[in-house]
Amino acid sequence: MAIYRAMKKARDDRDFEAMSAFMHDDCVFVRHQSGTTVTWDEFKVDFKVMMENGGFDRLMDRCIYENEDILVEHAIMRFGDGTRESVILVQTLENGQVVRFETGASRMD
């Protein structure tokens, strides 16, 4: 669980630069909830703002599975508007970097 632990530390520290080091230049982010796909270049500005300004909090997170090809996580997240979601994150890895990042989320009321 080396990559999971390192990414968790970067998230917990709200260290955008450390988190960025895990993202491959060609990484794509797939949001199943909205059906959209964006590149890391398109997403990183919003992600930096969320990380540095507290746009979200992970109330709970855990590694479901990790090997050299994939990292699967489950998290309970709270967003700036107060909503909470149960989120599954599936990250396809290549040489220790994320090349595809997919999320599926369910609102928690």
PDB file of C-alpha atoms in Angstrom:
ATOM      1  CA  MET A   1       0.000   0.000   0.000  1.00  0.00           C
ATOM      2  CA  ALA A   2       2.920   2.302  -0.652  1.00  0.00           C
ATOM      3  CA  ILE A   3       1.194   4.567  -3.182  1.00  0.00           C
ATOM      4  CA  TYR A   4      -2.012   4.748  -1.136  1.00  0.00           C
ATOM      5  CA  ARG A   5      -0.100   5.776   1.993  1.00  0.00           C
ATOM      6  CA  ALA A   6       1.934   8.403   0.138  1.00  0.00           C
ATOM      7  CA  MET A   7      -1.159   9.841  -1.566  1.00  0.00           C
ATOM      8  CA  LYS A   8      -3.052   9.847   1.746  1.00  0.00           C
ATOM      9  CA  LYS A   9      -0.232  11.782   3.382  1.00  0.00           C
ATOM     10  CA  ALA A  10      -0.254  14.331   0.546  1.00  0.00           C
ATOM     11  CA  ARG A  11      -4.043  14.724   0.883  1.00  0.00           C
ATOM     12  CA  ASP A  12      -3.921  14.931   4.691  1.00  0.00           C
ATOM     13  CA  ASP A  13      -1.167  17.564   4.450  1.00  0.00           C
ATOM     14  CA  ARG A  14      -3.119  19.372   1.709  1.00  0.00           C
ATOM     15  CA  ASP A  15       0.108  19.268  -0.304  1.00  0.00           C
ATOM     16  CA  PHE A  16      -0.924  19.861  -3.899  1.00  0.00           C
ATOM     17  CA  GLU A  17       2.635  19.560  -5.250  1.00  0.00           C
ATOM     18  CA  ALA A  18       3.125  16.157  -3.624  1.00  0.00           C
ATOM     19  CA  MET A  19      -0.261  15.002  -4.918  1.00  0.00           C
ATOM     20  CA  SER A  20       0.531  16.266  -8.429  1.00  0.00           C
ATOM     21  CA  ALA A  21       3.642  14.094  -8.540  1.00  0.00           C
ATOM     22  CA  PHE A  22       1.335  11.049  -8.624  1.00  0.00           C
ATOM     23  CA  MET A  23      -0.569  12.263 -11.680  1.00  0.00           C
ATOM     24  CA  HIS A  24       0.693  11.204 -15.099  1.00  0.00           C
ATOM     25  CA  ASP A  25       0.813  13.971 -17.717  1.00  0.00           C
ATOM     26  CA  ASP A  26      -1.823  12.072 -19.725  1.00  0.00           C
ATOM     27  CA  CYS A  27      -4.086  11.319 -16.745  1.00  0.00           C
ATOM     28  CA  VAL A  28      -7.836  11.545 -17.299  1.00  0.00           C
ATOM     29  CA  PHE A  29     -10.460  11.993 -14.593  1.00  0.00           C
ATOM     30  CA  VAL A  30     -13.777  10.222 -15.211  1.00  0.00           C
ATOM     31  CA  ARG A  31     -16.787  11.332 -13.171  1.00  0.00           C
ATOM     32  CA  HIS A  32     -19.438   8.657 -13.466  1.00  0.00           C
ATOM     33  CA  GLN A  33     -21.950  10.765 -11.554  1.00  0.00           C
ATOM     34  CA  SER A  34     -21.957  13.455 -14.273  1.00  0.00           C
ATOM     35  CA  GLY A  35     -20.704  11.372 -17.196  1.00  0.00           C
ATOM     36  CA  THR A  36     -17.840  13.767 -17.891  1.00  0.00           C
ATOM     37  CA  THR A  37     -14.170  13.156 -18.541  1.00  0.00           C
ATOM     38  CA  VAL A  38     -11.479  15.796 -18.073  1.00  0.00           C
ATOM     39  CA  THR A  39      -7.715  15.772 -18.401  1.00  0.00           C
ATOM     40  CA  TRP A  40      -5.390  16.408 -15.477  1.00  0.00           C
ATOM     41  CA  ASP A  41      -4.462  19.763 -17.045  1.00  0.00           C
ATOM     42  CA  GLU A  42      -8.143  20.744 -17.071  1.00  0.00           C
ATOM     43  CA  PHE A  43      -8.822  19.499 -13.541  1.00  0.00           C
ATOM     44  CA  LYS A  44      -5.676  20.444 -11.610  1.00  0.00           C
ATOM     45  CA  VAL A  45      -6.579  24.117 -11.101  1.00  0.00           C
ATOM     46  CA  ASP A  46      -9.893  23.197  -9.415  1.00  0.00           C
ATOM     47  CA  PHE A  47      -8.231  20.385  -7.481  1.00  0.00           C
ATOM     48  CA  LYS A  48      -5.530  22.729  -6.167  1.00  0.00           C
ATOM     49  CA  VAL A  49      -8.158  25.204  -4.949  1.00  0.00           C
ATOM     50  CA  MET A  50     -10.148  22.400  -3.264  1.00  0.00           C
ATOM     51  CA  MET A  51      -7.039  20.987  -1.566  1.00  0.00           C
ATOM     52  CA  GLU A  52      -5.626  24.283  -0.374  1.00  0.00           C
ATOM     53  CA  ASN A  53      -8.885  25.973   0.604  1.00  0.00           C
ATOM     54  CA  GLY A  54     -10.671  23.072   2.238  1.00  0.00           C
ATOM     55  CA  GLY A  55     -13.188  22.413  -0.549  1.00  0.00           C
ATOM     56  CA  PHE A  56     -13.601  18.918   0.835  1.00  0.00           C
ATOM     57  CA  ASP A  57     -12.815  16.809   3.874  1.00  0.00           C
ATOM     58  CA  ARG A  58     -12.337  13.069   3.958  1.00  0.00           C
ATOM     59  CA  LEU A  59     -14.239  11.964   7.026  1.00  0.00           C
ATOM     60  CA  MET A  60     -13.120   8.376   6.469  1.00  0.00           C
ATOM     61  CA  ASP A  61     -10.963   6.694   3.876  1.00  0.00           C
ATOM     62  CA  ARG A  62      -9.474   3.289   3.328  1.00  0.00           C
ATOM     63  CA  CYS A  63      -7.592   1.321   0.741  1.00  0.00           C
ATOM     64  CA  ILE A  64      -9.704  -1.515  -0.650  1.00  0.00           C
ATOM     65  CA  TYR A  65      -6.991  -2.890  -2.953  1.00  0.00           C
ATOM     66  CA  GLU A  66      -3.638  -1.823  -4.361  1.00  0.00           C
ATOM     67  CA  ASN A  67      -1.059  -3.364  -6.641  1.00  0.00           C
ATOM     68  CA  GLU A  68       1.273  -1.946  -9.299  1.00  0.00           C
ATOM     69  CA  ASP A  69      -1.624  -1.572 -11.770  1.00  0.00           C
ATOM     70  CA  ILE A  70      -4.566  -0.318  -9.720  1.00  0.00           C
ATOM     71  CA  LEU A  71      -5.537   1.478  -6.515  1.00  0.00           C
ATOM     72  CA  VAL A  72      -9.110   1.202  -5.231  1.00  0.00           C
ATOM     73  CA  GLU A  73     -10.240   3.417  -2.351  1.00  0.00           C
ATOM     74  CA  HIS A  74     -13.469   4.093  -0.465  1.00  0.00           C
ATOM     75  CA  ALA A  75     -14.038   7.430   1.239  1.00  0.00           C
ATOM     76  CA  ILE A  76     -16.752   9.374   2.999  1.00  0.00           C
ATOM     77  CA  MET A  77     -16.329  12.961   1.886  1.00  0.00           C
ATOM     78  CA  ARG A  78     -17.844  16.235   3.042  1.00  0.00           C
ATOM     79  CA  PHE A  79     -17.836  19.116   0.599  1.00  0.00           C
ATOM     80  CA  GLY A  80     -17.806  22.866   1.152  1.00  0.00           C
ATOM     81  CA  ASP A  81     -21.583  23.079   0.826  1.00  0.00           C
ATOM     82  CA  GLY A  82     -22.004  20.598   3.697  1.00  0.00           C
ATOM     83  CA  THR A  83     -23.110  17.651   1.565  1.00  0.00           C
ATOM     84  CA  ARG A  84     -21.621  14.204   2.192  1.00  0.00           C
ATOM     85  CA  GLU A  85     -20.944  11.444  -0.293  1.00  0.00           C
ATOM     86  CA  SER A  86     -19.752   7.868  -0.171  1.00  0.00           C
ATOM     87  CA  VAL A  87     -17.135   7.694  -2.922  1.00  0.00           C
ATOM     88  CA  ILE A  88     -15.378   4.818  -4.651  1.00  0.00           C
ATOM     89  CA  LEU A  89     -12.135   5.884  -6.349  1.00  0.00           C
ATOM     90  CA  VAL A  90     -10.520   3.601  -8.905  1.00  0.00           C
ATOM     91  CA  GLN A  91      -7.111   4.703 -10.098  1.00  0.00           C
ATOM     92  CA  THR A  92      -5.289   2.926 -12.914  1.00  0.00           C
ATOM     93  CA  LEU A  93      -1.533   3.110 -12.325  1.00  0.00           C
ATOM     94  CA  GLU A  94       1.414   3.141 -14.675  1.00  0.00           C
ATOM     95  CA  ASN A  95       4.962   3.327 -13.302  1.00  0.00           C
ATOM     96  CA  GLY A  96       3.654   4.603  -9.965  1.00  0.00           C
ATOM     97  CA  GLN A  97       1.506   7.354 -11.464  1.00  0.00           C
ATOM     98  CA  VAL A  98      -2.239   7.646 -11.998  1.00  0.00           C
ATOM     99  CA  VAL A  99      -3.199   7.478 -15.686  1.00  0.00           C
ATOM    100  CA  ARG A 100      -6.953   7.115 -15.170  1.00  0.00           C
ATOM    101  CA  PHE A 101      -8.924   8.273 -12.144  1.00  0.00           C
ATOM    102  CA  GLU A 102     -12.568   7.252 -11.892  1.00  0.00           C
ATOM    103  CA  THR A 103     -15.094   8.033  -9.205  1.00  0.00           C
ATOM    104  CA  GLY A 104     -18.539   6.818  -8.385  1.00  0.00           C
ATOM    105  CA  ALA A 105     -20.439   8.587  -5.623  1.00  0.00           C
ATOM    106  CA  SER A 106     -23.680   8.316  -3.688  1.00  0.00           C
ATOM    107  CA  ARG A 107     -25.147  11.177  -1.686  1.00  0.00           C
ATOM    108  CA  MET A 108     -25.536  10.538   2.025  1.00  0.00           C
ATOM    109  CA  ASP A 109     -28.510  12.271   3.608  1.00  0.00           C
TER     110      ASP A 109
END
